[in-house]
Coordinates of C-alpha atoms (C1' of nucleotides) in Angstrom, one line a residue:
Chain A
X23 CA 190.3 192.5 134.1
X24 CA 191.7 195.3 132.1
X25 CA 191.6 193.5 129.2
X26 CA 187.7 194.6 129.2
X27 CA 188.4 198.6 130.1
X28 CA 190.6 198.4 127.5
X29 CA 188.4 196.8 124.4
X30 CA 185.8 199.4 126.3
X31 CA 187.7 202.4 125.6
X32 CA 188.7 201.7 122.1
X33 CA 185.1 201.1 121.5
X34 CA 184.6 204.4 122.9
X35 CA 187.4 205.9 121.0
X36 CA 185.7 204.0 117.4
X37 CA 182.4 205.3 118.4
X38 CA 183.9 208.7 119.0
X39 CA 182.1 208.3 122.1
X40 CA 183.4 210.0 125.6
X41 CA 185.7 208.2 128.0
X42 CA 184.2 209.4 131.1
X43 CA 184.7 208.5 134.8
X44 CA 181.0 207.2 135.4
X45 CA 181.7 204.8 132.5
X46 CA 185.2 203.6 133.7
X47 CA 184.0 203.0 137.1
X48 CA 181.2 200.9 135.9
X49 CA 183.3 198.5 133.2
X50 CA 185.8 198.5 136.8
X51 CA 183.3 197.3 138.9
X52 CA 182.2 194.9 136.4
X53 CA 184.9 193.3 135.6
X54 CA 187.3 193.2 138.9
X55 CA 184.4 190.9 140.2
X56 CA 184.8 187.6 139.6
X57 CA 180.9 186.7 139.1
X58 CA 179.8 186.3 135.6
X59 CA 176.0 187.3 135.9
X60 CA 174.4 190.2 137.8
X61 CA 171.1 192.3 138.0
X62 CA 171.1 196.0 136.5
X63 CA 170.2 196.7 140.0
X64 CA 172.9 195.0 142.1
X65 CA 175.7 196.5 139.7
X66 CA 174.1 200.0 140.6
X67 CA 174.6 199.3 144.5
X68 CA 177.5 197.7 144.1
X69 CA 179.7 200.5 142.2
X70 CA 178.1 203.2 144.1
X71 CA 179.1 201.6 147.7
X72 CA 182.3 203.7 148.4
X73 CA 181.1 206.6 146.1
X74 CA 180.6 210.3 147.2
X75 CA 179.0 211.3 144.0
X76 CA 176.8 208.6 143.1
X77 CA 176.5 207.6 139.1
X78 CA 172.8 207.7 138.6
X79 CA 170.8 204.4 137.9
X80 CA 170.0 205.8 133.7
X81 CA 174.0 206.2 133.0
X82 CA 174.5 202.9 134.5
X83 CA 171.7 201.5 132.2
X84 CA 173.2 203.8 129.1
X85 CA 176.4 202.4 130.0
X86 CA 175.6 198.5 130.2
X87 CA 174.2 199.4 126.7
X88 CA 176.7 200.7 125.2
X89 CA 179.0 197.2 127.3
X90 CA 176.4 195.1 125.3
X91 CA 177.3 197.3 121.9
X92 CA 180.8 196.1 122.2
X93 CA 180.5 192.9 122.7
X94 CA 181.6 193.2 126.6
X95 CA 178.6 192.2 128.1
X96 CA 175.5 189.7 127.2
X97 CA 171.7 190.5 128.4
X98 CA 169.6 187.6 128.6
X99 CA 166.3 187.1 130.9
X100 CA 165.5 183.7 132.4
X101 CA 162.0 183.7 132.4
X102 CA 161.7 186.4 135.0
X103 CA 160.5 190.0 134.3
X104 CA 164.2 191.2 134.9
X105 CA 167.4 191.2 132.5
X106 CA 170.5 189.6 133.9
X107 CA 173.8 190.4 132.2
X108 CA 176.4 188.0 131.4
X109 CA 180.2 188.9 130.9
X110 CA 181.3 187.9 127.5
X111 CA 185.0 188.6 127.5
X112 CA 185.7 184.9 129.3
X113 CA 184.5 183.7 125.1
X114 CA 183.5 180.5 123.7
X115 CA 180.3 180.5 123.6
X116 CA 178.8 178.0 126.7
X117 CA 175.0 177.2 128.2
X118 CA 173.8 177.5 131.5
X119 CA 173.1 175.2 134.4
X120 CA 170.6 177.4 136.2
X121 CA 169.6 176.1 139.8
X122 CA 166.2 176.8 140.7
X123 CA 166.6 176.5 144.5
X124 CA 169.2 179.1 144.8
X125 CA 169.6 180.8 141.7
X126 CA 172.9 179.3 141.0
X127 CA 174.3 179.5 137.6
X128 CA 176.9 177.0 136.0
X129 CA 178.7 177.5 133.0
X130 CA 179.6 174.4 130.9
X131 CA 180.5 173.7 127.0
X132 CA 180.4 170.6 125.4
X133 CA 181.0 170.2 121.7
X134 CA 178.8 166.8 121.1
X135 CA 175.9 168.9 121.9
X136 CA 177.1 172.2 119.9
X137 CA 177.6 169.7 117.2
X138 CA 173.9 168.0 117.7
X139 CA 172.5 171.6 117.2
X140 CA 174.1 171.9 114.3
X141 CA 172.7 169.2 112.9
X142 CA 169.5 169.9 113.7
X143 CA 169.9 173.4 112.0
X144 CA 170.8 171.9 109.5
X145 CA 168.2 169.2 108.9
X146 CA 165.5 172.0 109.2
X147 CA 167.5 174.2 107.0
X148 CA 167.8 176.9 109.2
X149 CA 170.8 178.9 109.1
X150 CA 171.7 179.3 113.4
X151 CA 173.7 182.1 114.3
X152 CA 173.6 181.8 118.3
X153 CA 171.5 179.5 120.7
X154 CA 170.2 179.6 124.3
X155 CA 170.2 176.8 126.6
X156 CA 169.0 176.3 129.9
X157 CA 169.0 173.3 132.2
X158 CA 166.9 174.3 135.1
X159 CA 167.5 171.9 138.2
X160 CA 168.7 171.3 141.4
X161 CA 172.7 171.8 142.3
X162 CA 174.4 169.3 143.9
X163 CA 174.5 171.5 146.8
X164 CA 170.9 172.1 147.1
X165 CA 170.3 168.7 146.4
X166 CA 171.9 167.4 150.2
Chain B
X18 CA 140.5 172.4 120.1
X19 CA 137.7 171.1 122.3
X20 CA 140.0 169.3 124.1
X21 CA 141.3 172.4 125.8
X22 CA 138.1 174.0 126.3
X23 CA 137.3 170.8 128.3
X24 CA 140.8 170.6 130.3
X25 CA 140.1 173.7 131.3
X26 CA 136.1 173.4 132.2
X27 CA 137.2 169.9 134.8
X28 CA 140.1 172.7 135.8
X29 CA 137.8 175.2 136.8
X30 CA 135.1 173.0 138.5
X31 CA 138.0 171.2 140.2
X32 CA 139.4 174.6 142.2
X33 CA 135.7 175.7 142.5
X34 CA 136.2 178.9 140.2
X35 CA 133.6 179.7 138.0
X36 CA 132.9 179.2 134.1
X37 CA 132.1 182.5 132.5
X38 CA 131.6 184.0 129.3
X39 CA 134.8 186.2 129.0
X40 CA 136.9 182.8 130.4
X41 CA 135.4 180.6 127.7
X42 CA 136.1 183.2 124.9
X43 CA 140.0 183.7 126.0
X44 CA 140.2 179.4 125.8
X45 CA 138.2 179.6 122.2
X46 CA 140.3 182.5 121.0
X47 CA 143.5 180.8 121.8
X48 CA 143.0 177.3 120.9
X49 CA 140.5 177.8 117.9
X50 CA 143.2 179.3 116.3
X51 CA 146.6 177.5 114.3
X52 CA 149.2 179.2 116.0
X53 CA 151.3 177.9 119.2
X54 CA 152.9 181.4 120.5
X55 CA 151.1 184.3 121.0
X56 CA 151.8 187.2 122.8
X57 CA 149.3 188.8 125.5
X58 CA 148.6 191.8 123.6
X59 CA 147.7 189.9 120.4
X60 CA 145.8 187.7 122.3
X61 CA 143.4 190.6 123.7
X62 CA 143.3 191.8 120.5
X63 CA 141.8 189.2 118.5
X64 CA 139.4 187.8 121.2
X65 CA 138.1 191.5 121.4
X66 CA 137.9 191.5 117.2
X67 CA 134.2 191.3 117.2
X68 CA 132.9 191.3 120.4
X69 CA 130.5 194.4 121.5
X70 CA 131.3 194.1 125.5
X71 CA 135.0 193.9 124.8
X72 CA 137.3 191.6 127.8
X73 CA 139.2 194.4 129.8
X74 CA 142.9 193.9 129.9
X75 CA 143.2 192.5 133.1
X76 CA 140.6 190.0 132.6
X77 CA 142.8 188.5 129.8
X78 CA 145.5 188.5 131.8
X79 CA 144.2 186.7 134.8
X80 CA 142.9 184.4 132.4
X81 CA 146.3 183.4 130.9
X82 CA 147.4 183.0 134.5
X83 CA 144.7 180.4 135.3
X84 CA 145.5 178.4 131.7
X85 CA 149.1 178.4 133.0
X86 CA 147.8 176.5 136.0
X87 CA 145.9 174.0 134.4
X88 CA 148.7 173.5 132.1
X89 CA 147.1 174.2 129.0
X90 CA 150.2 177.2 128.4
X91 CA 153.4 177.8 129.2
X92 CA 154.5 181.6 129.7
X93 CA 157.6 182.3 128.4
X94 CA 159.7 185.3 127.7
X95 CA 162.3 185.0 124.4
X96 CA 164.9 187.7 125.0
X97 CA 162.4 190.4 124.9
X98 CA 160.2 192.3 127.4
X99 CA 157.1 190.6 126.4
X100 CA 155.8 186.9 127.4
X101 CA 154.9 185.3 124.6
X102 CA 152.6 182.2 125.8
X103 CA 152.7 178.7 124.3
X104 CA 150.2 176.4 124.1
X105 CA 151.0 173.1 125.9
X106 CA 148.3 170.8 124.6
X107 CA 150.5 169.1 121.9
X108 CA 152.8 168.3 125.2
X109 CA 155.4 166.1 124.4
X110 CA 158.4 168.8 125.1
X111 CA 160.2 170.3 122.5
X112 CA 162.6 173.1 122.0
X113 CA 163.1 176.1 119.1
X114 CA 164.4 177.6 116.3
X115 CA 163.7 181.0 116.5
X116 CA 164.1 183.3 113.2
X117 CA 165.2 186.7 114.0
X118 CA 164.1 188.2 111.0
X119 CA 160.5 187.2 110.8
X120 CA 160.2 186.0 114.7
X121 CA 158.8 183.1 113.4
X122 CA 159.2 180.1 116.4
X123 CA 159.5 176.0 114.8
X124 CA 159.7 174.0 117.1
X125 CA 161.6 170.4 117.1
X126 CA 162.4 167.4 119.2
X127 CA 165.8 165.5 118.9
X128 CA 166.0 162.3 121.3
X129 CA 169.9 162.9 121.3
X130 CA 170.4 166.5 121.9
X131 CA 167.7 165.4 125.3
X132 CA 170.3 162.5 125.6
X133 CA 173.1 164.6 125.6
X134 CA 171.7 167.0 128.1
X135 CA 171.1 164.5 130.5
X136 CA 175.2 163.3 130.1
X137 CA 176.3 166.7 130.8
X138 CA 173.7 167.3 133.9
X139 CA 174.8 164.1 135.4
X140 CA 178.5 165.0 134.9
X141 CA 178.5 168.1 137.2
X142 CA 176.3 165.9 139.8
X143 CA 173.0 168.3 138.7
X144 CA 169.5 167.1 139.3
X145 CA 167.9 168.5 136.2
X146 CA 164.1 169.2 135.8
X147 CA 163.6 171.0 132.8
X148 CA 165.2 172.6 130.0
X149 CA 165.0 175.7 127.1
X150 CA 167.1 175.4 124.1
X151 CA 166.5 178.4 121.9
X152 CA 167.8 178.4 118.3
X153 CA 168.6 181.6 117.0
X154 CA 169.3 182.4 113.2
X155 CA 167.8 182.9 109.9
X156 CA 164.7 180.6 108.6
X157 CA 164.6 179.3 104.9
X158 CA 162.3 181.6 103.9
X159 CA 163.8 184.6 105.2
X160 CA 167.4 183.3 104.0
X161 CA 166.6 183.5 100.2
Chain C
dG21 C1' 121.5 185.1 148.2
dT22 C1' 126.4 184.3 148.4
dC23 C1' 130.7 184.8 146.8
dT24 C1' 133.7 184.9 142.8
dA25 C1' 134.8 187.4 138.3
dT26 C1' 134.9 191.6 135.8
dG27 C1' 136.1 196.3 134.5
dC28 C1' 138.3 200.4 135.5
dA29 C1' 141.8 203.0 136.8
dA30 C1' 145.6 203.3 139.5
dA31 C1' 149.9 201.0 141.1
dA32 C1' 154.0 198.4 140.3
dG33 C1' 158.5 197.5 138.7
dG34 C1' 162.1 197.6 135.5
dT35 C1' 163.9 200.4 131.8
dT36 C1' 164.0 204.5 128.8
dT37 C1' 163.9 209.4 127.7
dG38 C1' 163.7 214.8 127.6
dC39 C1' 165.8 218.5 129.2
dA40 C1' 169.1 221.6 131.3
dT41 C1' 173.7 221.4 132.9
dG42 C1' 178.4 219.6 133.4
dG43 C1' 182.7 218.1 131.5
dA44 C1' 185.7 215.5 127.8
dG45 C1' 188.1 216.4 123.6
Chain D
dC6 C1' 184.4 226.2 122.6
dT7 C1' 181.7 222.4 120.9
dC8 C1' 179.0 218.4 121.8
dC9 C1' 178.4 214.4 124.2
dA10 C1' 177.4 212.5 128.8
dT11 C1' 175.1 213.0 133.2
dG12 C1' 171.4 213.5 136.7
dC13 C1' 166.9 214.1 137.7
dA14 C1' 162.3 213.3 137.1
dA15 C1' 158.9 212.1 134.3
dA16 C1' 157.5 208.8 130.8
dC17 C1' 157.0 204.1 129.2
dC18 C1' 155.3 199.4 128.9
dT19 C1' 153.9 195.3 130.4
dT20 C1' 151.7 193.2 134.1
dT21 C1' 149.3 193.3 138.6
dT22 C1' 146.0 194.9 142.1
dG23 C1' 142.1 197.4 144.8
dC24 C1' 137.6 198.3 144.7
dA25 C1' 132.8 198.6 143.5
dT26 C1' 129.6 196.1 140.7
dA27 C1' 127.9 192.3 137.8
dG28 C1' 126.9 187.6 137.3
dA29 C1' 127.7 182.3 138.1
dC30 C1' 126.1 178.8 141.1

DNA sequence: GTCTATGCAAAAGGTTTGCATGGAG
DNA sequence: CTCCATGCAAACCTTTTGCATAGAC
């Protein structure tokens, strides 16, 4: 997507904040994969496979900062002791499927139950800015 | 509660582990006390409050692992680095509205948001087992 | 007495930071 | 030329573990 680089680099430019190769080659590698969540760790491997001059595991951890900053990227933790990160250019907000055989995670919306949580916000007068749910399971292709 | 301290006694016997001191006072800390989430740290804090022969670190810790075993707690970890632990006495599950000005957790129970989640698992053909619906936003208090 | 639990300190594992240097603006 | 960004290594922080000793059964 270069829709993210470029909402990266006017964020960047806002911020008066360096475009820098490191940083390009990270939103790149982010975003021209087609998976929605990774590990800090995988995203280090992965965009210093075909590199000569390898970008160093704190810029990639400055960098998915500053993703997070502007709105590009999502951390979350599901219960285990490392942060995942979530693109959030694909917007609308949505909840999680999370298989616990293989790790799998499915995306899904429904608007009945974004309306039920409002309602509950409501009734306990709690003003909700954002939620987090997770339906842990069993795939259907785990489940064969 | 006494209840847990007993739960946890028949829990102990049961995997032939033994019933000491330190154990008991961890149990007493946690479930003498109003509060449902705690965090490990607090937790080693306040059972060491006025104790001579404070409980070393890891001794709390171990501890929290064997309550999570019995199923007296549930670890969990809210966004943060931290586990936060939650007692899981008053079973019955329930989800959370979580204020992110005070960090204060109420927790709630609607039979149609569970209703709903079981719709939408059964619509992508997912077996689910469990769930975690955290409400983020502002609580009364902290709204006026 | 035996064998598990404890405390201590060190290890782990992911993430962050200080500092000197490199490079964008 | 001026600062910000980078790399490296060390620091951090929570949690876990190895080992010798204390204590439950």
């Amino acid at each position: 997507m270069d829709e993210a680089r470029k909402v990266f680099i006017d964020y960047l430019h806002r911020q008066r904040m360096k475009v820098t190769e490191p940083r390009l080659a990270i939103v790149n590698a982010i975003f021209s994969r087609q998976k929605f969540h990774f590990l800090a760790d995988d995203l280090l491997r992965i965009v210093n496979a075909r590199r000569r001059e390898k970008i160093s595991r704190a810029t990639v951890y400055r960098t998915l900062a500053l993703l997070e900053e502007s709105g590009l990227l999502r951390r979350e933790r599901y219960g285990g002791e490392v942060s995942s990160y979530e693109k959030a250019l694909h917007e609308g907000h949505h909840d999680h499927l999370i298989c616990t055989e293989c790790g799998s995670v499915t995306e899904f919306y429904s608007d009945e139950l974004e309306k039920t949580q409002r309602r509950i916000a409501r009734r306990h007068r709690f003003k909700s800015t954002d939620h987090v749910l997770q339906i842990f399971g069993v795939c259907e292709k785990c489940a064969k």
